[in-house]
Coordinates of C-alpha atoms in Angstrom, one line a residue:
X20 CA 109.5 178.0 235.1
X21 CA 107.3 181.1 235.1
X22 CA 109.4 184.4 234.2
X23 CA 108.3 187.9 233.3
X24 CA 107.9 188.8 229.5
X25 CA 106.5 191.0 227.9
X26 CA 102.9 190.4 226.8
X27 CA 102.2 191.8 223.3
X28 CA 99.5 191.0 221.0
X29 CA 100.4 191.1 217.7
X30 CA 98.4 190.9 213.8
X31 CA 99.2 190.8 210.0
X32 CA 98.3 194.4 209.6
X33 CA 101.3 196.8 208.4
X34 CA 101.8 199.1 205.8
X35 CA 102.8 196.5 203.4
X36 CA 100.4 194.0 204.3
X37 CA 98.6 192.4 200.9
X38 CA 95.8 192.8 200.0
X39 CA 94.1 189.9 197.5
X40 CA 90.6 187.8 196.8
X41 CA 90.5 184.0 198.3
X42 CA 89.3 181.2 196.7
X43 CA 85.4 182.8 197.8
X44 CA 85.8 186.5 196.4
X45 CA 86.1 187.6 200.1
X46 CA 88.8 190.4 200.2
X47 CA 91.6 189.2 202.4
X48 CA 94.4 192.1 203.9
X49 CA 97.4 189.9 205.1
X50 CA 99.1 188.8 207.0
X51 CA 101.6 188.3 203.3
X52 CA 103.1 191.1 203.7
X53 CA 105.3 192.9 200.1
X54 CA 108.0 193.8 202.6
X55 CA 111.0 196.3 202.2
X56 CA 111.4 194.9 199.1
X57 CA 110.2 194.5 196.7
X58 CA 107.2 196.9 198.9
X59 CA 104.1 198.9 198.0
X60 CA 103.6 199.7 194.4
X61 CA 103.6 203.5 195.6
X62 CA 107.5 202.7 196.1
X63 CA 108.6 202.2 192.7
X64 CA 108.8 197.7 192.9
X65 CA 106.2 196.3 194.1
X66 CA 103.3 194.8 191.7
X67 CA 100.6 193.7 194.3
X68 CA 98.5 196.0 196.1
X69 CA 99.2 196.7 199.8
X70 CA 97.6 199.2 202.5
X71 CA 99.9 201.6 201.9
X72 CA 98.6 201.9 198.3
X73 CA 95.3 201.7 199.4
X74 CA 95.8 204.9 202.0
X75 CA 97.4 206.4 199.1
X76 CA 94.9 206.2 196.3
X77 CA 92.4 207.5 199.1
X78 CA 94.3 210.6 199.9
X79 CA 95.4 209.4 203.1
X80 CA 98.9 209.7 202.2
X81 CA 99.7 212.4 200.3
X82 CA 102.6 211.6 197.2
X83 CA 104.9 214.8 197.6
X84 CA 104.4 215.0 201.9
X85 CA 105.9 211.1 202.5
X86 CA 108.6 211.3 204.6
X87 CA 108.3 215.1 204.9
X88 CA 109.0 215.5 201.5
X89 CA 112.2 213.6 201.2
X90 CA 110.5 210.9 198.6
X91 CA 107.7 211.0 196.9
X92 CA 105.3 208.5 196.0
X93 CA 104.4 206.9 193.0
X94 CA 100.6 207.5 192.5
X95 CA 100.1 207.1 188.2
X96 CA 101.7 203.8 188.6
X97 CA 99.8 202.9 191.6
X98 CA 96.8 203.6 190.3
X99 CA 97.6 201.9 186.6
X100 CA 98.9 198.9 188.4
X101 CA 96.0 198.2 190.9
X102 CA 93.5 199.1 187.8
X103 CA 95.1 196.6 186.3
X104 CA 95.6 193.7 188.6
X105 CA 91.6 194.4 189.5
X106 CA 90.6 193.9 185.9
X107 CA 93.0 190.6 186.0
X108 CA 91.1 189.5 188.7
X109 CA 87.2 190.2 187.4
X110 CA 86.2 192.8 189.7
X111 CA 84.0 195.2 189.1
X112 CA 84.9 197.8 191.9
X113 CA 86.4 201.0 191.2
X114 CA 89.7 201.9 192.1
X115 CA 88.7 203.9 195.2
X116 CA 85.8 201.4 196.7
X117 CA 88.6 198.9 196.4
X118 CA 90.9 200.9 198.3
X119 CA 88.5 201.4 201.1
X120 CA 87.3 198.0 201.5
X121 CA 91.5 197.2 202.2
X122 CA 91.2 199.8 204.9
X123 CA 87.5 198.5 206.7
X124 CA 89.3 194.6 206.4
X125 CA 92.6 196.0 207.5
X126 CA 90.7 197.9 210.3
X127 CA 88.9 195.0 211.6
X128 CA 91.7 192.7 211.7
X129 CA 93.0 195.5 214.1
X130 CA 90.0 196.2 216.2
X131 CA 89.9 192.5 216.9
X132 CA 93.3 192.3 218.3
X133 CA 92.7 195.5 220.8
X134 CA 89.2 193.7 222.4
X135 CA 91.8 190.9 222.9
X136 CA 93.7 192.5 224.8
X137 CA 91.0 195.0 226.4
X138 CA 87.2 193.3 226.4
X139 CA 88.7 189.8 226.8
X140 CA 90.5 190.7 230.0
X141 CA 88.1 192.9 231.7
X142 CA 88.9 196.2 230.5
X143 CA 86.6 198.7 228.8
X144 CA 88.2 200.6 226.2
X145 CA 86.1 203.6 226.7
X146 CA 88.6 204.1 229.7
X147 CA 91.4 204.4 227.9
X148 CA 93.2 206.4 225.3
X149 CA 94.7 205.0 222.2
X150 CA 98.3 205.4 221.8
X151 CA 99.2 205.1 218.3
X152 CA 102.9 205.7 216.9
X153 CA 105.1 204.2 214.0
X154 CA 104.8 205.5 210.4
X155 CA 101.2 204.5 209.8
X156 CA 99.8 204.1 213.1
X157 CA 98.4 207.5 213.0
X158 CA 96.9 206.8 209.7
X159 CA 94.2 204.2 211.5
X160 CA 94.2 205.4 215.4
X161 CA 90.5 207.6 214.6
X162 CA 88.9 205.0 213.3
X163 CA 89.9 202.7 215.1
X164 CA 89.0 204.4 218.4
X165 CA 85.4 205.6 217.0
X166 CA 84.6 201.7 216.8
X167 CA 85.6 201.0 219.9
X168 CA 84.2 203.8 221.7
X169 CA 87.8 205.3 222.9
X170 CA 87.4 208.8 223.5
X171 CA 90.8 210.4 222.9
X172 CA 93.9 209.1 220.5
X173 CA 97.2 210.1 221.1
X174 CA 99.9 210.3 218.6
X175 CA 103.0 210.7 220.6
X176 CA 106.1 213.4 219.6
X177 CA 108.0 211.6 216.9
X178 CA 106.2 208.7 216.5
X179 CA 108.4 206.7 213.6
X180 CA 111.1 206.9 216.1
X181 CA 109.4 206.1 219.9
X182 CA 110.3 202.6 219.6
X183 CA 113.8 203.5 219.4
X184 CA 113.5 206.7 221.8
X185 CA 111.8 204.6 224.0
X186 CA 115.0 202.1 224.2
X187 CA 117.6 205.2 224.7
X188 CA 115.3 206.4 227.6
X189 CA 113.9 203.0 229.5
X190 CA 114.4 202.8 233.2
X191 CA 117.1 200.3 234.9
X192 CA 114.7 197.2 235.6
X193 CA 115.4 194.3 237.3
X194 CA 113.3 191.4 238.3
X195 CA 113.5 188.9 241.2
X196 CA 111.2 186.1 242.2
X197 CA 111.0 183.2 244.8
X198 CA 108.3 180.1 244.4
X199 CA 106.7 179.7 248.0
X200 CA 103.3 177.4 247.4
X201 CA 101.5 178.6 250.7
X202 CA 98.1 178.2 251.2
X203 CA 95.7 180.5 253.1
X204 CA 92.2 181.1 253.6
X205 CA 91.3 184.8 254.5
X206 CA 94.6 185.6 256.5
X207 CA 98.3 186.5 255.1
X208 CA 101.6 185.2 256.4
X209 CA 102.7 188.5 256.9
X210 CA 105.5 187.6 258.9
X211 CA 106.9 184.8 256.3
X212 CA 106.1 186.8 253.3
X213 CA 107.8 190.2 254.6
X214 CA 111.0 188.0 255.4
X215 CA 111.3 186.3 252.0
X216 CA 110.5 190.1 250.1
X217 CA 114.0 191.0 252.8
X218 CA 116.3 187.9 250.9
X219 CA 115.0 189.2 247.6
X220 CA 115.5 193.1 248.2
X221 CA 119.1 191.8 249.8
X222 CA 119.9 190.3 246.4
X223 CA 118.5 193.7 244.5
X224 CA 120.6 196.1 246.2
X225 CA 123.7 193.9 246.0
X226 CA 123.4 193.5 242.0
X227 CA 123.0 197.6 241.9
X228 CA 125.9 198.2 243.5
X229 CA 128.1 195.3 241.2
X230 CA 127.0 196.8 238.2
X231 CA 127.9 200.2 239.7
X232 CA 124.2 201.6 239.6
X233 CA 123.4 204.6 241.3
X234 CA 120.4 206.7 242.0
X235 CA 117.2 206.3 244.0
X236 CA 115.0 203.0 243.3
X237 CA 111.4 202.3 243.0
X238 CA 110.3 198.6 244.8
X239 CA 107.0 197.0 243.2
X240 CA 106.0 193.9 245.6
X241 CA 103.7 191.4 243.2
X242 CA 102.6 187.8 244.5
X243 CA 101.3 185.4 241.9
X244 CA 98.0 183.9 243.4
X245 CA 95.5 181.4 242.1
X246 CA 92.4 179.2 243.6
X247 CA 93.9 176.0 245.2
X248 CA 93.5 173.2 242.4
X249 CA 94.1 176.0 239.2
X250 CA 96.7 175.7 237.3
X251 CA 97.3 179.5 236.3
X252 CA 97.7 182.8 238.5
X253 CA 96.9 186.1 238.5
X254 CA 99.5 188.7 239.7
X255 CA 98.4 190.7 242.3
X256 CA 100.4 193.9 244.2
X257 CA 101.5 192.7 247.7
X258 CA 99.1 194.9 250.2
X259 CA 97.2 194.3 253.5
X260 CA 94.3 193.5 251.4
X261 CA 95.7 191.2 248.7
X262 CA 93.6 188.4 249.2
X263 CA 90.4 190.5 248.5
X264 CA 92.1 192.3 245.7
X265 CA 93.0 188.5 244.2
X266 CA 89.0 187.5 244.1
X267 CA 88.1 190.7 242.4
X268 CA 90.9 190.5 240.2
X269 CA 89.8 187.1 239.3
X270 CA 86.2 187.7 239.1
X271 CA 87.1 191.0 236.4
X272 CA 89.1 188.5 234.4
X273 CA 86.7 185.9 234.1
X274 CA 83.7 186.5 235.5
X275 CA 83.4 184.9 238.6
X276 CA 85.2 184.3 242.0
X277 CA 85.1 181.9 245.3
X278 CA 84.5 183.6 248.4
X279 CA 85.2 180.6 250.6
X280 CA 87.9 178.9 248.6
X281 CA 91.3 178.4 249.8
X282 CA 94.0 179.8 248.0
X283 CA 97.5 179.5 247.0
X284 CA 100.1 182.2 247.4
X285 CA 102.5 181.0 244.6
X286 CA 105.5 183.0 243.8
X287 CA 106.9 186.1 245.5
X288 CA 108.3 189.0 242.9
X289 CA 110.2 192.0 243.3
X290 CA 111.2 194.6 241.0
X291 CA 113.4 197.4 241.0
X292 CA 113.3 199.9 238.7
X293 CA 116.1 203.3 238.4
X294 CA 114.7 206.5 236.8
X295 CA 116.3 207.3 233.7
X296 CA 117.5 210.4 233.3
X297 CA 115.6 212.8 231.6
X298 CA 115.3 212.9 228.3
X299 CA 115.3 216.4 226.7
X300 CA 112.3 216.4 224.4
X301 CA 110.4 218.7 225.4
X302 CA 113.0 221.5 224.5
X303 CA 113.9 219.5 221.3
X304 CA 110.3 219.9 220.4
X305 CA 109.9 223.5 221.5
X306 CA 112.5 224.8 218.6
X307 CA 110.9 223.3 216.1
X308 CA 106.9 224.2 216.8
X309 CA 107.0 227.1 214.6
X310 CA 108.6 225.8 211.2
X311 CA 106.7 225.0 208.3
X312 CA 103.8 226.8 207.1
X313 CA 100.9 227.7 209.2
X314 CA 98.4 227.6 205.8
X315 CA 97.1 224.6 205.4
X316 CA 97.0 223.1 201.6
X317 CA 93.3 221.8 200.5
X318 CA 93.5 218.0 199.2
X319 CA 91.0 215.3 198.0
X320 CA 90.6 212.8 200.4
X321 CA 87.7 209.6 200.5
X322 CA 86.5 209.2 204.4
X323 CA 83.6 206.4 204.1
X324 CA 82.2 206.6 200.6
X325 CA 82.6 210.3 200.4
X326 CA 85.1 212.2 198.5
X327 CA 85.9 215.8 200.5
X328 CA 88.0 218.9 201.0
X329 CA 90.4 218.0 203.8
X330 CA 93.2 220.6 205.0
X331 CA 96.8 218.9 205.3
X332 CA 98.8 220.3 208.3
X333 CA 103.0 219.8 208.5
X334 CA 102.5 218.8 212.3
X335 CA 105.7 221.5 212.9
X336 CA 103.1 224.2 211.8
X337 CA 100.8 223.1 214.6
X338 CA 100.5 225.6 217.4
X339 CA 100.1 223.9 221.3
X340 CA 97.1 224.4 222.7
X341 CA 95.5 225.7 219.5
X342 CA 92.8 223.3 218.5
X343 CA 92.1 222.1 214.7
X344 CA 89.3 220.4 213.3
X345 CA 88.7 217.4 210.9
X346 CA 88.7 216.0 208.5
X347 CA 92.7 217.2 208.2
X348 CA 95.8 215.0 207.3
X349 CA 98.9 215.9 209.6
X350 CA 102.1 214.7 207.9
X351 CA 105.9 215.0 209.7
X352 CA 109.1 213.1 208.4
X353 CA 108.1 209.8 210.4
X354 CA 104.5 209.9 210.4
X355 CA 101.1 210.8 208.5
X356 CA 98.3 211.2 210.9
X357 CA 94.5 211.5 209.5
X358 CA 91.5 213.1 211.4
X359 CA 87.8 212.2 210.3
X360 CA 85.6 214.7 210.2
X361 CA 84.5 216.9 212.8
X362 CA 87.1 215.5 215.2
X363 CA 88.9 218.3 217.1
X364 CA 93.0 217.8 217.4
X365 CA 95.5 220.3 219.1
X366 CA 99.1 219.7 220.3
X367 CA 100.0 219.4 223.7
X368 CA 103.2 221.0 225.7
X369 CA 105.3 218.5 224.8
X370 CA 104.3 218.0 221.5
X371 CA 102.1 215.2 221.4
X372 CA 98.6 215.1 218.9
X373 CA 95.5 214.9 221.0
X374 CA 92.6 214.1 218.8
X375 CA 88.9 213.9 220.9
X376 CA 87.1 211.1 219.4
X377 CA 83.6 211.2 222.0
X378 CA 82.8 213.5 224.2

């Protein structure tokens, strides 16, 4: 039984993620992870290092800015306690070189999983931006994008909360699908499939009206195709052209298509989906652009192996359309964000952090 779900491609890479030596000295950053509790050290509990501590002894997170101010972290007992599990453990790095290694391992663990889910399926990255929300998402995104050629990261308006906003905000989808199993050559059954698509749409628009829906409604028309004798598909948007649009889709995903091969028109799907209604934030976010303080503070903070100057922005201080150059740290209640150097970051209408990675 084939349904839709969700694809989402997921690592061992938070915050709290651990960081330790395995049995060949090789430094290791999850997917162990210290949790809510006991957590980082920086929290006050925890006694192994994480990547929180790690962003922390770097200057990546800044002690008295966490959670806009609200709690401060602990960085004399981080550093004691990290000092001290690396002498435990006989390593000779400093406190610092340790700390960055977690972030390349922690780093590379991450970049892995986006070419699996970009490179491996036919997409290049260097089309795309690179959405990054959640407390510490922002705290990666640049680097992450540099190595993978991305030219532009976006850190959305409050993004410790977009998961949630996200849910209060999601459109009214439904999904409908009928298994068929018709084979074809180079010609549709336009006739056959535009009556099934009717039954389906028929059973859409009577579930909308029982649950008392109301509003207009987008249609999306998919079929599920594969090369007679596979035993996957690919889903493809139902068109005049869709059997052309199946062999290049095929030949992007792996390389390679059949010109003169029969194929199999599998299963039918329809969804619907409602508009939500709007949502409000960019007038939420417009009241609160010019709080804080437009001066930046001046903090230490390790990018590579050097130790610079980096100017710390509350991201409420921010002005749109102004643009602000690396290397900076942007902190806000929910989120820390950190620009490399020579970056160039500004805030868009609504509110969201650009930050132009290439040209």
């Amino acid at each position: 039984v084939g349904v839709p779900m969700l694809d989402i491609h997921t690592v061992g890479a938070g915050g709290g993620s651990i960081a330790r030596f395995d049995a060949a000295g090789a430094l290791r950053v999850g997917p162990e992870s210290a949790g809510a509790h006991p957590g980082p050290i920086c929290y006050g509990r925890g006694t192994q290092p994480t990547v929180a501590d790690a962003n922390l002894i770097l200057g990546r997170l800044q002690a008295h800015r966490f959670l806009g101010g609200t709690f401060r972290l602990d960085l004399e007992r981080t550093r004691r306690i990290v000092s001290a599990w690396l002498k435990k453990q006989s390593c000779k790095l400093s406190l610092e070189q340790f700390a960055a290694g977690v972030i390349r391992v922690v780093n590379a663990t991450m970049e892995k999983a986006i070419r699996v889910v970009s490179i491996e399926r036919g997409f290049d990255p260097r089309e795309f931006a690179l959405v990054a929300f959640g407390g510490a998402g922002g705290l990666h995104a640049c680097e992450l994008a540099a190595a993978l050629g991305i030219p532009r990261v976006i850190v959305p308006a409050l993004p410790g909360a977009l998961s949630a906003f996200g849910i209060l905000v999601s459109d009214v989808v439904k999904d409908y699908s009928r298994t068929v199993l018709w084979r074809t050559l180079d010609e549709l059954p336009v006739k056959r499939l535009n009556e099934e698509f009717r039954v389906l749409r028929r059973k859409a628009d009577e579930d909308f009206r029982t649950e008392g829906w109301r509003g207009v409604v987008r249609r999306q028309l998919s079929v599920d195709v594969r090369y007679r004798g596979q035993g996957y598909e690919l889903n493809v948007p139902y068109t005049g052209g869709l059997i052309a649009a199946f062999r290049r889709q095929h030949e992007r995903r792996y390389g390679y298509s059949y010109p003169a091969r029969e194929i199999e028109l599998v299963t039918l799907r329809l969804r619907i989906i409602m508009k939500s209604p709007e949502s409000g934030l960019s007038k939420a976010r417009a009241g609160r652009v010019e709080r804080g303080s437009a001066d930046p503070e001046r903090v230490w903070a390790f990018f590579g192996n050097k130790k610079i100057k980096a100017s710390t922005y509350d991201r409420n201080s921010l002005q749109p359309g102004r643009k602000y150059s690396g290397p900076a740290v942007v902190t806000e209640y929910s989120a820390t964000t950190v620009v490399p150097p020579g970056k160039r970051f500004w805030l868009d209408r609504t509110g969201n952090l650009l930050i132009q990675i290439c040209p």
